[in-house]
Coordinates of C-alpha atoms and ligand atoms in Angstrom, one line a residue:
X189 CA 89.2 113.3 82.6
X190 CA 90.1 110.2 80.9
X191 CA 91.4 108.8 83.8
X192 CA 88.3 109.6 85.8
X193 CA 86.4 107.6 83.1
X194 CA 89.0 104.9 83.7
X195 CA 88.4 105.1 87.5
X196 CA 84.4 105.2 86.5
X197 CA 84.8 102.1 84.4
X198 CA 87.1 100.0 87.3
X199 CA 84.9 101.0 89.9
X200 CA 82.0 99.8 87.8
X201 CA 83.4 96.8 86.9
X202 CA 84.8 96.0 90.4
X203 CA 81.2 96.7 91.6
X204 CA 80.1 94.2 89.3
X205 CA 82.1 91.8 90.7
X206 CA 81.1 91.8 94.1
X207 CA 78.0 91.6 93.2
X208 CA 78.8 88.2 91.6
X209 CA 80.8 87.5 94.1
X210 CA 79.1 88.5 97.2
X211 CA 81.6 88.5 99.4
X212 CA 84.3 90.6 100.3
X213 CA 86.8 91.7 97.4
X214 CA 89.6 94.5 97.2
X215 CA 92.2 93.6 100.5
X216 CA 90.3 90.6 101.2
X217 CA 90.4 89.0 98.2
X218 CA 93.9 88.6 98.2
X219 CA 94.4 87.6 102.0
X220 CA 91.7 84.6 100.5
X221 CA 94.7 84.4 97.8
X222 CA 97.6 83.7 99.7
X223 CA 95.7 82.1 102.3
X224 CA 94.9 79.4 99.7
X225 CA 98.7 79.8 98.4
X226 CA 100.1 78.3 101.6
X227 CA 98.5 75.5 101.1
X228 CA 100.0 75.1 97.6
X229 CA 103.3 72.9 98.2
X230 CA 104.2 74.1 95.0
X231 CA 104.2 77.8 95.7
X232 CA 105.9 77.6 99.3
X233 CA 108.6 75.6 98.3
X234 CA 109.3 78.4 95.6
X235 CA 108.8 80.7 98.6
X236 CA 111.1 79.0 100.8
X237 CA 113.5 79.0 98.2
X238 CA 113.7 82.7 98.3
X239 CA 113.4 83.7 101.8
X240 CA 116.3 81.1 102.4
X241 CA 117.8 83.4 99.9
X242 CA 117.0 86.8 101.1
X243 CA 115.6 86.7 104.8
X244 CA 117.1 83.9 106.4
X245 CA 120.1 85.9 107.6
X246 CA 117.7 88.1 109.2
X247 CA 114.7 86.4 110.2
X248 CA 116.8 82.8 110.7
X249 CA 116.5 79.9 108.3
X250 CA 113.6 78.4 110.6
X251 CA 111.5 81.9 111.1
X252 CA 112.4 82.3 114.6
X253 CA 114.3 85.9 114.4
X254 CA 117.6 87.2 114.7
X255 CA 117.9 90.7 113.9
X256 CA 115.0 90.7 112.3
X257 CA 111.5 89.6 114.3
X258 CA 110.1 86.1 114.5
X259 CA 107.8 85.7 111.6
X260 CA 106.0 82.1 112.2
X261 CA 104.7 83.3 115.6
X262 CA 101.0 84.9 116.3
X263 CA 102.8 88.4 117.0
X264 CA 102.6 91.1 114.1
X265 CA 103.9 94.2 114.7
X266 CA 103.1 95.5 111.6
X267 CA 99.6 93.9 110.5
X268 CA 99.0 90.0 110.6
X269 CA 96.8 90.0 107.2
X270 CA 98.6 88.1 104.5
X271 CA 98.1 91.4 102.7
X272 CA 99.5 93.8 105.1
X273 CA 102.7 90.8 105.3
X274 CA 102.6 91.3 102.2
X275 CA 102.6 95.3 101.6
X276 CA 105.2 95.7 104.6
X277 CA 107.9 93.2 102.5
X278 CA 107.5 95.3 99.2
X279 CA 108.3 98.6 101.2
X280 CA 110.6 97.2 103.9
X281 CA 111.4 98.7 107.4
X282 CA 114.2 101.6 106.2
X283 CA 115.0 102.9 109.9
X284 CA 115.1 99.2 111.2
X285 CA 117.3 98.0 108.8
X286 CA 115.2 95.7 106.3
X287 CA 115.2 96.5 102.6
X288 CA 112.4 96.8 100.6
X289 CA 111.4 93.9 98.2
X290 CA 109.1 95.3 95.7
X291 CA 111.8 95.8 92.9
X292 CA 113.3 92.9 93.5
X293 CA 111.2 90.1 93.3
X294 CA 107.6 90.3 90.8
X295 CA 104.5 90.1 92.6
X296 CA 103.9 86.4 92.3
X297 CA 107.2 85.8 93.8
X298 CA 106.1 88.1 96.6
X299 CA 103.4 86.4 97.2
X300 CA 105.2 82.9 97.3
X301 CA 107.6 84.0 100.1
X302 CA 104.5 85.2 102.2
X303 CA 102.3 82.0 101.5
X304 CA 105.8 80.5 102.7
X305 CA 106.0 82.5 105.7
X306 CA 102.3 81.6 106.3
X307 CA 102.5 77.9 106.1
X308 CA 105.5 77.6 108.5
X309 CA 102.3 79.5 111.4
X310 CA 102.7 78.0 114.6
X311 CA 101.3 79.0 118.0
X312 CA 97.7 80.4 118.8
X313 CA 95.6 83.0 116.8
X314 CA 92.6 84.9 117.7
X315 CA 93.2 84.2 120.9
X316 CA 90.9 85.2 123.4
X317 CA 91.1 84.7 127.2
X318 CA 87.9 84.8 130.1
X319 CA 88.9 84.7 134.2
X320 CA 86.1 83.3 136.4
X321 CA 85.9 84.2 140.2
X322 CA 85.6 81.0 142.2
X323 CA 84.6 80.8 145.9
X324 CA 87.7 79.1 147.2
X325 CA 90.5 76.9 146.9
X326 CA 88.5 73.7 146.0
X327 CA 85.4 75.6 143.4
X328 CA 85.8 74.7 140.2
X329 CA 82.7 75.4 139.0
X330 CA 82.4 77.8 136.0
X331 CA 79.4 79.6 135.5
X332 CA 78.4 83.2 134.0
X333 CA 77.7 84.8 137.1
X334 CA 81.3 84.2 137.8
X335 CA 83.2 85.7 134.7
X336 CA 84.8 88.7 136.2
X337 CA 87.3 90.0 133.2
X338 CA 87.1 88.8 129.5
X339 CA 89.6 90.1 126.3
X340 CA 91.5 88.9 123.4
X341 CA 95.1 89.0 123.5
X342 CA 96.7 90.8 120.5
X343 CA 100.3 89.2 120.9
X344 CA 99.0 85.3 120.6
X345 CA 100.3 84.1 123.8
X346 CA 98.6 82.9 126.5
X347 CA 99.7 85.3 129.6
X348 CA 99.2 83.6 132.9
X349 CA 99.7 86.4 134.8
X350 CA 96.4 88.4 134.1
X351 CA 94.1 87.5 136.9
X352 CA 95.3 89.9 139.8
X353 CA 92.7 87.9 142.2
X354 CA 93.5 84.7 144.4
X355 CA 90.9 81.8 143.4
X356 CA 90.1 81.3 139.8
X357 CA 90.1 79.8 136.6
X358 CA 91.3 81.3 133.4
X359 CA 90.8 80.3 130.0
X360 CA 92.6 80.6 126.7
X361 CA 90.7 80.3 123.5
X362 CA 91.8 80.2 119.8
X363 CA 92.7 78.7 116.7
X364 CA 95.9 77.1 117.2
X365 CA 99.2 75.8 114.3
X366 CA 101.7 73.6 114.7
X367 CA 103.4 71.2 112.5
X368 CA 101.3 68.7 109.8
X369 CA 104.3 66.1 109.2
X370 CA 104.7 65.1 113.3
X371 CA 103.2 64.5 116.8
X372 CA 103.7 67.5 118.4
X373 CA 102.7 68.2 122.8
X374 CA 102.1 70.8 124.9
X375 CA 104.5 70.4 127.9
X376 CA 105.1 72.2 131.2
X377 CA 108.5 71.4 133.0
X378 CA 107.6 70.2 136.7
X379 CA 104.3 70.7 136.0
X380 CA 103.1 67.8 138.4
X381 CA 100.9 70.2 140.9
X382 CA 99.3 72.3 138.3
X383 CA 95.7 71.7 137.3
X384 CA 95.4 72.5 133.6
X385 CA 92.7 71.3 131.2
X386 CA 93.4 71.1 127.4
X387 CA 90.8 70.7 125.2
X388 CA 91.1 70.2 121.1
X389 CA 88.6 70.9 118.6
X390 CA 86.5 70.7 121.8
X391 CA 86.9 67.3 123.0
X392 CA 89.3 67.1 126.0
X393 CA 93.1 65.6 125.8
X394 CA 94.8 63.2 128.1
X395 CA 97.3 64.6 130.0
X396 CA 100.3 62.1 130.0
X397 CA 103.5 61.7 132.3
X398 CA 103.5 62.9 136.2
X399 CA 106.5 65.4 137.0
X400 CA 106.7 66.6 133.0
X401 CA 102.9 66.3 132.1
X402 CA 102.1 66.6 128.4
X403 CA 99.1 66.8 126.1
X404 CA 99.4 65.4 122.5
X405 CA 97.6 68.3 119.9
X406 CA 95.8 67.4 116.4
X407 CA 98.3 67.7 113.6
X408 CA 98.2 71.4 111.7
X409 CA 95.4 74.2 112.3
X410 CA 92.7 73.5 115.3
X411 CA 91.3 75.0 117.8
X412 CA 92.7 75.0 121.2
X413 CA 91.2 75.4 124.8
X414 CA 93.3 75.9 128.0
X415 CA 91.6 75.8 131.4
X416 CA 94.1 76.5 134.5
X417 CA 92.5 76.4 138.1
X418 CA 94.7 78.0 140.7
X419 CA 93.8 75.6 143.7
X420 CA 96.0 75.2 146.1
X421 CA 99.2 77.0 143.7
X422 CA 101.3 80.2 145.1
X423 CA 101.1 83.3 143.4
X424 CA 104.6 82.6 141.7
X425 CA 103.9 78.9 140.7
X426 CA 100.9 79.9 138.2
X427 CA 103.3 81.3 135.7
X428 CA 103.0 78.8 133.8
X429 CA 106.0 78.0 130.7
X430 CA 103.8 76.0 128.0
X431 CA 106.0 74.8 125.2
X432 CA 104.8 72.6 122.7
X433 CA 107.6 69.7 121.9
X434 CA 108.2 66.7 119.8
X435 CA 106.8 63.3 120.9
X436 CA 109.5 62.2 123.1
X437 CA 110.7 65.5 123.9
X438 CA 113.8 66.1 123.0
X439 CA 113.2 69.1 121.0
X440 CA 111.4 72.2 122.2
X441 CA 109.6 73.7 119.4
X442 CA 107.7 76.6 120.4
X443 CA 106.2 78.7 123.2
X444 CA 102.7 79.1 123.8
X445 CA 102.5 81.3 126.9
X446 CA 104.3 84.7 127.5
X447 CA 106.7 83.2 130.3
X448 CA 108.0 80.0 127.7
X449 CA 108.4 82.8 125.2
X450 CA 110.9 84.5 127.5
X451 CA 112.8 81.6 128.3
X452 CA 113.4 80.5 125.2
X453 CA 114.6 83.8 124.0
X454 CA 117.1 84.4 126.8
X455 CA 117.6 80.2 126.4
X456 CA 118.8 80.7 122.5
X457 CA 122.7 80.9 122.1
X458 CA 123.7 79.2 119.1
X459 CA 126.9 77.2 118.2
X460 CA 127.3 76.3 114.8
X461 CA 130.2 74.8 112.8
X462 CA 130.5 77.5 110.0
X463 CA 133.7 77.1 108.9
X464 CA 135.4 74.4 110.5
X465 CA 134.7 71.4 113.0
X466 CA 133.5 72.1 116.5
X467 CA 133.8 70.0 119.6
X468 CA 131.5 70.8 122.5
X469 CA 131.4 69.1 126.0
X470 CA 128.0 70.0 127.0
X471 CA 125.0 68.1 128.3
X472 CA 122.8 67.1 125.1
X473 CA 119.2 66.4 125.9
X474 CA 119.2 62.4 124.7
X475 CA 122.5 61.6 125.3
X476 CA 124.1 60.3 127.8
X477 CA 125.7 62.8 130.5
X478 CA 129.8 62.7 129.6
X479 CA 129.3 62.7 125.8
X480 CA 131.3 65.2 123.7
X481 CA 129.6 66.9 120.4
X482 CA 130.9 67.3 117.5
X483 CA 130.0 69.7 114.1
X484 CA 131.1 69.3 110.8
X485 CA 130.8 72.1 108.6
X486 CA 128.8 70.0 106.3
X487 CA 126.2 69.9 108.7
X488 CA 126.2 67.1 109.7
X489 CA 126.9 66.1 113.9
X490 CA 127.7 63.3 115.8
X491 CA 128.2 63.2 120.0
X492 CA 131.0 60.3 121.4
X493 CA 130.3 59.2 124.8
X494 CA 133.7 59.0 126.7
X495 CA 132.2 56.3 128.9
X496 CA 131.4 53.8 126.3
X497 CA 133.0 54.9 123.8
X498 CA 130.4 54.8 121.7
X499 CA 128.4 57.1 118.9
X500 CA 125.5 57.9 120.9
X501 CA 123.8 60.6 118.8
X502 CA 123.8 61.8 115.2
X503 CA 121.8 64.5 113.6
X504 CA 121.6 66.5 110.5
X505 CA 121.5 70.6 110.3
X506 CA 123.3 72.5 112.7
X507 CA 125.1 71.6 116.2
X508 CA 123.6 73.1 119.4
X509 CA 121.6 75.8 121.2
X510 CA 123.5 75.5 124.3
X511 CA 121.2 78.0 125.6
X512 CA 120.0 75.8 128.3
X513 CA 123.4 75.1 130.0
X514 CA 124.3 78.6 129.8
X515 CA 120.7 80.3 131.0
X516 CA 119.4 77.1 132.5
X517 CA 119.4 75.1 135.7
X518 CA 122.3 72.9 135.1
X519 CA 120.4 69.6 134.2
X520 CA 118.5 71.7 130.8
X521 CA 120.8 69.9 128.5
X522 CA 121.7 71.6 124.9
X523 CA 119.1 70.9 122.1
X524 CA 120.4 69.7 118.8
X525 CA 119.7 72.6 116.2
X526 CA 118.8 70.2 113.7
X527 CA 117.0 67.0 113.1
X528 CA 117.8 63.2 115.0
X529 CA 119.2 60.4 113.2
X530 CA 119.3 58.6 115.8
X531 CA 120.4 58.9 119.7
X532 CA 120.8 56.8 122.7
X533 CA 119.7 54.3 123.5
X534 CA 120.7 53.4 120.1
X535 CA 124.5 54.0 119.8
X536 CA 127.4 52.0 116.9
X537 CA 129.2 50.3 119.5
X538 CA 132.0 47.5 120.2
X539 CA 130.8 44.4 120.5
X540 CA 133.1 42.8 122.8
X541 CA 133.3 40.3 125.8
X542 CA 134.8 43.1 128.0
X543 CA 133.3 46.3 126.9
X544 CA 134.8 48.5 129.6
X545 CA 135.9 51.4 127.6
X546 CA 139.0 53.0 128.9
X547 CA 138.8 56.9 127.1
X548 CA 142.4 58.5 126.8
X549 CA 141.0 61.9 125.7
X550 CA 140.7 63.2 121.8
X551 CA 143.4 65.2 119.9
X552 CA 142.9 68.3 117.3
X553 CA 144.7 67.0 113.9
X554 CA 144.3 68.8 111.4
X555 CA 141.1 70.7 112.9
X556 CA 139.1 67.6 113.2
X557 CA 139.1 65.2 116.7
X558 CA 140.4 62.3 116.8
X559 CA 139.1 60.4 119.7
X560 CA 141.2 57.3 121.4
X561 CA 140.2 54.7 123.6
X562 CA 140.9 51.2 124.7
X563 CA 138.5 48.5 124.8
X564 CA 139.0 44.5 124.7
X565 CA 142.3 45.5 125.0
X566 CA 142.9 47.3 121.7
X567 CA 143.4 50.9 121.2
X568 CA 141.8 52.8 118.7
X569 CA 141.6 56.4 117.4
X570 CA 138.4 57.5 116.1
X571 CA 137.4 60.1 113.4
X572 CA 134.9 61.3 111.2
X573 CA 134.5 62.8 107.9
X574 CA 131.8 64.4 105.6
X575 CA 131.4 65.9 102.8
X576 CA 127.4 66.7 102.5
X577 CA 124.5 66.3 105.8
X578 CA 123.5 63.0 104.0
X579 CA 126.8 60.5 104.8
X580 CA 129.4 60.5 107.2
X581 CA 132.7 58.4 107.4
X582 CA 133.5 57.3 110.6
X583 CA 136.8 55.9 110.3
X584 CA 138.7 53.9 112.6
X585 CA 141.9 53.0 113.4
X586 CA 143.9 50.5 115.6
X587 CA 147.0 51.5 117.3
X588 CA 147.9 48.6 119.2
X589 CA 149.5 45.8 117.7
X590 CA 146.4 43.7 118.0
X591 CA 144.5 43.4 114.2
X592 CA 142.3 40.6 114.7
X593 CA 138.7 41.0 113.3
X594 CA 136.3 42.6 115.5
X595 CA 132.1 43.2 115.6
X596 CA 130.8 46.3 115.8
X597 CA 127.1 47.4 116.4
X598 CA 125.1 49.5 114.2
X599 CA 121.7 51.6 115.4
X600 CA 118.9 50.6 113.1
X601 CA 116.3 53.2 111.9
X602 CA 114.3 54.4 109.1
X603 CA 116.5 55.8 106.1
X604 CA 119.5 55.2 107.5
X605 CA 121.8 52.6 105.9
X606 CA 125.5 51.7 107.0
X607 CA 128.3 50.7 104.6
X608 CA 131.5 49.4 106.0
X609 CA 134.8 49.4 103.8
X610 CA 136.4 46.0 105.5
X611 CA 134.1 43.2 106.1
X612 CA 130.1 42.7 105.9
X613 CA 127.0 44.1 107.0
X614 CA 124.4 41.4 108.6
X615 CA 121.1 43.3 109.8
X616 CA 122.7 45.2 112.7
X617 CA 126.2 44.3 112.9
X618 CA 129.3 45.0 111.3
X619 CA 132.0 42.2 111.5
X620 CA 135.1 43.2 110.4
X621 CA 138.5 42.8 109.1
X622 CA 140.7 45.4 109.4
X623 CA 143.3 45.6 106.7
X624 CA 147.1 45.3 107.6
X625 CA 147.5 48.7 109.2
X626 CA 144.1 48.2 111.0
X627 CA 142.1 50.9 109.7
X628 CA 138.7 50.7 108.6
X629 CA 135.7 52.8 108.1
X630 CA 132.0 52.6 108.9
X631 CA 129.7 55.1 107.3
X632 CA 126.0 56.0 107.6
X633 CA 124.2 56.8 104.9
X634 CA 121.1 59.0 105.2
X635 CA 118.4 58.9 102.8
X636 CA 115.9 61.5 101.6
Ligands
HEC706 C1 118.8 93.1 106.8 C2 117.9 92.4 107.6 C3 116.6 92.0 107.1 C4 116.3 91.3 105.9 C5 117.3 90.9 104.8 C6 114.9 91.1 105.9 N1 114.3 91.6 107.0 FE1 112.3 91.5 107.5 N2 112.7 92.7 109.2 C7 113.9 93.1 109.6 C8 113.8 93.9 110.8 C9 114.9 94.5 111.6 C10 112.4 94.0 111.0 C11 111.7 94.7 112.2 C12 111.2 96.1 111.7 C13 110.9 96.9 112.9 O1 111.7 97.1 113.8 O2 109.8 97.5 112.9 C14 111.8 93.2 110.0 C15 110.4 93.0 109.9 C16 109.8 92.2 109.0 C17 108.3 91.9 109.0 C18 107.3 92.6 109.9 C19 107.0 91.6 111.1 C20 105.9 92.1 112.0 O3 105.9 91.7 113.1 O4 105.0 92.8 111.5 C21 108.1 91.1 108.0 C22 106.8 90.5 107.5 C23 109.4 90.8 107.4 N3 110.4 91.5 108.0 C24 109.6 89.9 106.3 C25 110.8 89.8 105.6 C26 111.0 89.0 104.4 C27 109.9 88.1 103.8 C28 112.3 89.1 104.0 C29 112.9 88.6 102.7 C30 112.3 88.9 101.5 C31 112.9 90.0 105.0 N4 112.0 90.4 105.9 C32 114.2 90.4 104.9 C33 115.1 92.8 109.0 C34 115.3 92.1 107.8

């Protein structure tokens, strides 16, 4: 009894509400809540601080999936409202392996790690799709008559492979995420035949580059129009893999049609240095071919070119997906699993009158490598150390009996500074003095 007059008095009250609301309340209300948390830097970074905490080793530090499914994609297994997100982290997947949250974290918490989750969105949403029956090979005129087959696509991905027909055009529709803080492209590897139209926020983009075309996208949510005509393309040529990429892409970001998403997920093999340094020899995308890789545990990773011997790459987080070598056609190189500091053509070099670099190979001393080269005539054995992703000591050391002072370029870029232990720094150059047993040491210094 008294709780029905309870019930009476909350249902009254809620009634009330939406009346002075007028809009939708209950579920929807808090999906508006959360929606308008993930805009809250304040609330996401509290979020992210958790979920690096208590998900990462499940879902991956970046959202992608592991055991666990990819959470920043448009794919929901389990309900895509920020409530239902929410509701399915409190109670957890029990048979699948995931724990339930609910007496864990308090509800605000809760709701930080999903406004988290929801701010990281990329890829389409609501996305809808329409497939137009043209006349032949060359029509590529849309009108009503011609829509044959029109439907939304639940998963978010744009699936290339609906129209079972030969001549037509097919259209992808939807609000569309990707990253606020940098250009981001849609790109499609040896794309140079296809005929695809990209449209944002309805006006259309430029498509860029010939073999590789790409098409730059706003920054953050918009909506997003793709138009592919089959024309003169086989059967197994329209496929198409659309990833969206940095601006000079060296990093693939994201798919955005079914066939991207299953390359990258058969192209994801990981190689991190957990415990201790790790040296790979695979091809990096942005460094030159013959370049080694190395990881420090600190998370931190710098590639060597055996050729120059010079550093031509240097990034923060961790070292590689070698995916690409492994699954790929030889030339995919391994992506960095982190962020550029800076790559080739920027490289710290020798300055030297001969620069031919003769490479003897690189030693394992106490778990780290230790290249050694010759060039100019001196010999020199190269390592690095660091003790956080922020600075790394490259230090150098001359073998041959040679110490005389020597130059040594250094790549210049935003937030990175270079210190050098003997001799002086003038704007990109390092001249120095080595001290009586030749060694010296050259560090970057990465600021926040
Ligand atoms: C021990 C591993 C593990 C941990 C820890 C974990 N999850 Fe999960 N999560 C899973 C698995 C496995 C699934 C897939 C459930 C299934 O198969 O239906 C899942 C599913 C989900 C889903 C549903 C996705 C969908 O497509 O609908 C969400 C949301 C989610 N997890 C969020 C989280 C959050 C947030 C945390 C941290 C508070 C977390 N998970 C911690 C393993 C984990």
């Amino acid at each position: 009894m008294i709780n029905t007059i309870r019930y009476l008095c909350k249902k009254t009250m809620l009634s009330m509400f939406v009346l002075l609301a007028s809009t939708n309340v209950n579920a929807n209300s808090l999906d508006d809540k959360i929606v308008a948390l993930s805009q809250d830097k304040k609330t996401t970074t509290q979020g992210q601080t958790l979920f690096n905490q208590m998900c990462a080793s499940c879902h991956s530090k970046d959202l992608s999936g592991a055991s666990g499914f990819n959470l920043k994609d448009g794919e929901w297994i389990h309900g895509s409202q920020p409530s239902s997100i929410l509701s399915n982290i409190k109670k957890g997947f029990a048979k699948a392996g995931m724990p339930g949250f609910d007496a864990v974290y308090s509800e605000a918490e809760l709701q930080s790690i999903v406004a988290y989750v929801l701010s990281k969105r990329v890829g389409f949403d609501k996305l809808t799709y329409k497939i137009y029956q043209m006349t032949d090979k060359n029509d590529k005129v849309i009108k009503a008559s011609k829509l044959i087959k029109q439907g939304s696509l639940a998963n978010n991905f744009a699936d290339f492979q609906l129209p079972e027909i030969q001549n037509y055009i097919i259209e992808f529709e939807g609000d569309f995420y990707t990253f606020k803080d940098q250009v981001t492209q849609i790109w499609v590897q040896w794309g140079k035949r296809i005929d695809l139209t990209v449209e944002v926020n309805g006006k259309q983009v430029k498509r860029e580059g010939e073999w590789d075309p790409v098409w730059k996208l706003a920054r953050g949510k918009q909506h997003l129009k793709l138009s592919y005509h089959s024309g003169k393309n086989k059967l197994n040529q329209r496929n198409l893999p659309l990833i969206v990429t940095n601006d000079d892409l060296s990093i693939k970001l994201f798919p955005i049609s079914t066939r991207a998403r299953a390359i990258m997920a058969e192209k994801k093999v990981e190689v991190k240095a957990v415990s201790k340094t790790i040296v790979q020899r695979k091809k990096v995308m942005k460094v030159p071919p013959y370049s080694v890789s190395v990881g420090l545990p600190a998370k931190i990773n710098y590639a060597f070119n055996t050729r120059t011997c010079a550093i031509v790459g240097l990034w923060q987080g961790d070292l590689l997906n070698v995916g690409p070598n492994v699954g790929g056609r030889g030339q995919d190189g391994s992506l960095p699993l982190g962020d550029w500091v800076f790559h080739s053509p920027n490289s710290v070099n020798h300055q030297a009158t001969n620069t031919k670099c003769m490479y003897k190979g690189y030693q394992m001393i106490d778990q780290e490598p230790v290249f050694n080269y010759q060039i100019a005539g001196v010999e020199y054995a190269l390592t690095a150390r660091a003790t956080n992703d922020h600075r790394i000591d490259f230090h150098y050391q001359i073998t041959s009996a040679t110490k005389a002072p020597l130059t040594i370029n250094l790549p210049q870029r935003n937030k990175l500074s270079w210190l050098v232990s003997k001799g002086k720094i003038n704007d990109s150059k390092a001249f120095i003095t080595p001290d009586t047993q030749g060694g010296f040491t050259v560090s970057a210094q990465i600021n926040k």
